[in-house]
Each structure stands twice: as C-alpha cells, then as structure tokens.
One Martini backbone bead per residue (centre of mass of N, CA, C, O) as a GRO file, in nm:
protein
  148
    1UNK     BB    1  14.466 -12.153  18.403
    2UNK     BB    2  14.193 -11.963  18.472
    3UNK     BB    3  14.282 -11.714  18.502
    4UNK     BB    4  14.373 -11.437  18.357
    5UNK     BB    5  14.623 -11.339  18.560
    6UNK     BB    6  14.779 -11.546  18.508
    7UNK     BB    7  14.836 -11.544  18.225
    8UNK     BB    8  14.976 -11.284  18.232
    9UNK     BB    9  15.200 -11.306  18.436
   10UNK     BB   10  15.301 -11.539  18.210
   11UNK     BB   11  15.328 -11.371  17.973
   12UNK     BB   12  15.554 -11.160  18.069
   13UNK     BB   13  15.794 -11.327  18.151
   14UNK     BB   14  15.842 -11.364  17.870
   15UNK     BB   15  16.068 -11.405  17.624
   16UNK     BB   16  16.157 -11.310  17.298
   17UNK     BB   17  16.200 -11.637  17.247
   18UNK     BB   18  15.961 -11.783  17.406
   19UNK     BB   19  15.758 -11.610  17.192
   20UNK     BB   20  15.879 -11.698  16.932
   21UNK     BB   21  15.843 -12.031  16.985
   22UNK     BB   22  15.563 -12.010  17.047
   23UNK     BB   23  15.421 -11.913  16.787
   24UNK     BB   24  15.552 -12.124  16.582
   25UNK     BB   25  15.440 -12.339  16.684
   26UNK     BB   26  15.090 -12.244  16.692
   27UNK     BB   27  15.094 -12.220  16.376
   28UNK     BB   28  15.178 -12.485  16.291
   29UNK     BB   29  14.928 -12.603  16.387
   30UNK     BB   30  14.721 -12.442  16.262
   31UNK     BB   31  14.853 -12.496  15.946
   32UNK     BB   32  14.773 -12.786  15.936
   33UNK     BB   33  14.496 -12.821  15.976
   34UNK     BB   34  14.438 -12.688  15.689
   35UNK     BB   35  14.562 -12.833  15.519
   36UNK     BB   36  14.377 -13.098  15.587
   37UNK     BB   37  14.126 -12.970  15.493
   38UNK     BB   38  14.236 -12.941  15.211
   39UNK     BB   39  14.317 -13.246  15.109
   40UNK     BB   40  14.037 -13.339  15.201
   41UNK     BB   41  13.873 -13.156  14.969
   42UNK     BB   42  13.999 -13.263  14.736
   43UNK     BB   43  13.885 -13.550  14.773
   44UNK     BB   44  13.600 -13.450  14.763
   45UNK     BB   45  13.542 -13.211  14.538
   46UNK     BB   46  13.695 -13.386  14.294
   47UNK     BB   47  13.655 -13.538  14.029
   48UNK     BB   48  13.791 -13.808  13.885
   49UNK     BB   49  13.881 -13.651  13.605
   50UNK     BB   50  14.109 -13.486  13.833
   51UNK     BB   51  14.336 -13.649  13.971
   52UNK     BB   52  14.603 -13.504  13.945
   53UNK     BB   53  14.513 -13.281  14.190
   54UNK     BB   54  14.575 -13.478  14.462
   55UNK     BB   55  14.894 -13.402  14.441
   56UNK     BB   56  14.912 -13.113  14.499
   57UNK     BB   57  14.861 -13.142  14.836
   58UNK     BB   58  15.158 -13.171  14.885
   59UNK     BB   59  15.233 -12.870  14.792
   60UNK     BB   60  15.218 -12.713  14.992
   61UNK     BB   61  15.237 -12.386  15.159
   62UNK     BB   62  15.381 -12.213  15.457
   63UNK     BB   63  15.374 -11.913  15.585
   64UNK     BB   64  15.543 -11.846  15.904
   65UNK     BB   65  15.524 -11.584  16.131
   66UNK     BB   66  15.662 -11.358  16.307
   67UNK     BB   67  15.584 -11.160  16.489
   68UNK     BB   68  15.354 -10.958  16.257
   69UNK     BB   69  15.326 -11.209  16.089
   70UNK     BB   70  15.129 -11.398  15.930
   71UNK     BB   71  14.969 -11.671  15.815
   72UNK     BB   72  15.031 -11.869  15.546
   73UNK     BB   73  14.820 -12.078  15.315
   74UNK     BB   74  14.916 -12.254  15.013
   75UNK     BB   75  14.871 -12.348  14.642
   76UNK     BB   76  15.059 -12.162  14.550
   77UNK     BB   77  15.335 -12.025  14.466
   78UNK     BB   78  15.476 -11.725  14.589
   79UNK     BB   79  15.782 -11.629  14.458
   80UNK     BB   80  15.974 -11.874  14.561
   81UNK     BB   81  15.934 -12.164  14.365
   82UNK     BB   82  15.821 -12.319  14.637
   83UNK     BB   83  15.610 -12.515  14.583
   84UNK     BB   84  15.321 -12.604  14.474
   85UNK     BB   85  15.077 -12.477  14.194
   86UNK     BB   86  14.962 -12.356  13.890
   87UNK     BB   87  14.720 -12.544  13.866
   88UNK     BB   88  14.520 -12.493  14.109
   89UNK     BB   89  14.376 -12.280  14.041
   90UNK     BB   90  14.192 -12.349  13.823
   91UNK     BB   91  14.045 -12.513  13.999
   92UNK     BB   92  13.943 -12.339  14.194
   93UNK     BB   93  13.812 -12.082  13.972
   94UNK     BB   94  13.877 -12.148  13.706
   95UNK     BB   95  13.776 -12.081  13.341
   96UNK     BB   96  13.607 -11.860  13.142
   97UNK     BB   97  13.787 -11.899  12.903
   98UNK     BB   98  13.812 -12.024  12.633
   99UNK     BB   99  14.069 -12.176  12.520
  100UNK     BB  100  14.325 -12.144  12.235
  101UNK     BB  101  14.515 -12.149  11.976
  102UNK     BB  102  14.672 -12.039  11.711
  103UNK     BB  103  14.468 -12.273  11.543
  104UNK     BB  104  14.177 -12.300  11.686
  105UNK     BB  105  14.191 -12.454  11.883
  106UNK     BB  106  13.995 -12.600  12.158
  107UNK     BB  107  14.049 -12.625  12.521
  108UNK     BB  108  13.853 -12.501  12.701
  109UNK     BB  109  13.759 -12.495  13.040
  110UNK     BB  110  13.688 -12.489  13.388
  111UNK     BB  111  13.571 -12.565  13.682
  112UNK     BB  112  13.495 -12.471  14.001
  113UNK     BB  113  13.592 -12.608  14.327
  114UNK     BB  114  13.656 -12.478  14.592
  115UNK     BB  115  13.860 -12.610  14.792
  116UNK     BB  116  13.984 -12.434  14.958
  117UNK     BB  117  13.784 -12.286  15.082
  118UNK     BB  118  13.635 -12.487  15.218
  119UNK     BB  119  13.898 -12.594  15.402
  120UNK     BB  120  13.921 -12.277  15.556
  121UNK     BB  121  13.619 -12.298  15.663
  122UNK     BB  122  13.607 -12.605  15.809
  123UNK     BB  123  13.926 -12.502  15.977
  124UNK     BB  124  13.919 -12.250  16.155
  125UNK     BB  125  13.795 -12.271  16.421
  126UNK     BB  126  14.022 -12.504  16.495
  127UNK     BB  127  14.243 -12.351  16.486
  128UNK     BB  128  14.199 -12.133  16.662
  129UNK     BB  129  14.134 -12.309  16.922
  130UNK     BB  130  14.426 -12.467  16.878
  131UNK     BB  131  14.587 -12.204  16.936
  132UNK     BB  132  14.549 -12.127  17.195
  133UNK     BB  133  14.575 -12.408  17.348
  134UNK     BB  134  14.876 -12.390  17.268
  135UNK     BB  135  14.932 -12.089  17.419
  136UNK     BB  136  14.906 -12.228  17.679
  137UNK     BB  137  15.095 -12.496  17.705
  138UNK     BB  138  15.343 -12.316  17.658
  139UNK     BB  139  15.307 -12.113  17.904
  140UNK     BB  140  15.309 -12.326  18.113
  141UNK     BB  141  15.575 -12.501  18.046
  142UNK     BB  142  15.777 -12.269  18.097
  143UNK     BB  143  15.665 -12.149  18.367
  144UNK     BB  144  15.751 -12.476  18.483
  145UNK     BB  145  16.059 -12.437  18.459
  146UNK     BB  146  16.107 -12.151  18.584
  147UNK     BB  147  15.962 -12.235  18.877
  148UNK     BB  148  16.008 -12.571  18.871
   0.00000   0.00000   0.00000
C-alpha cells in the first residue's frame, strides 16, 4: 500500500469493531516501547545506592485507550491502586526540601534522576514509528482477510 489513496479506501472500509480492535493492538505495541527504554534507562541512569528503585520498573502500568482517549504510561499509579509505586516519583523528581521527623532527626533529600523522562524521550520516535507501522500491517491484514 504506497498510495496514500489505497490506504484511505482499505481505512473507510473498516467497521467500528475492526478499528478500535486496530488501534488498541497498535497503542499497546507502542507503549510497550516506552516502558522497555523507561526500564531500560531506570538501569542506566540510577546509582548502585538505589538498587531497590530498579524493581520498580516492572510495575509500570499503562492505560491503553480507545476511541479519543490518549495512551498513557505511568510510573505510579494515578488513583486505580494498581500497579506503579509511590516512590518512583521521588527518585525521578527528587526532593528538594530535606525532610525531619517529629524529633528533628534530618531524613535527608533524594536528587532527580529523570529516569522517566530520559526513556520517554529517547523511545518516543520509535514509538511513533511503530505506531503507523502497526496500524497499517492491521489495515492490510483486514482488508485481505475481506477481500481474499
């Protein structure tokens, strides 16, 4: 399919079933990118000092949507309880006021290491990529599937 023309006509073709079936097939493959250079860069860019942050990272969670809703991937959980952790933010943000207890023991503060950010940035590309790529591989498989 190299004409933009045959694309549009195998896209008109398809039923409200077949492309919400399509987009969420090609968003879960691009979100999937993303965490894996987000896990990825967890392993990079995080100091021996903090190994226990790099189990984090298999508990991201993405929220797929259909129809105008966006795809998100999150490194803690935003209101669902499930999935993510409440410290993650900490290690990517860090925390610039140093926190005391009760007792005025010094807790210290965490320094940012935009893990997140970094992986988010250097797979957004392929992402995107993967993404058309993806959603034209389902509209050809579709419409041979209907057509022959």
């Amino acid at each position: 399919m190299n004409n933009i023309n045959e694309q549009f006509e195998a896209f008109v073709k398809l039923t409200n079933e077949e492309l919400n079936k399509m987009w969420k097939e090609a968003t879960n493959t691009a979100a999937k990118i993303v965490k894996d250079s987000v896990r990825q860069s967890i392993a990079t860019n995080i100091p021996n000092s903090t190994k226990p942050i790099r189990g984090f990272g298999g508990k991201m969670t993405d929220a797929v949507g259909l129809k105008k809703t966006p795809t998100q991937v999150y490194i803690h959980a935003r209101g669902t309880g499930k999935g993510g952790s409440f410290i993650t933010k900490f290690f990517e943000d860090g925390s610039t006021t140093p926190r005391k207890t009760k007792d005025g023991k010094n807790r210290g503060s965490l320094t940012g290491y935009h893990f997140f950010k970094t992986g988010v940035d250097s797979s957004i590309d392929t992402a995107r990529k993967e993404l058309e790529t993806q959603l034209e591989k389902t509209i050809n498989a579709i419409n041979s599937r209907t057509n022959g």
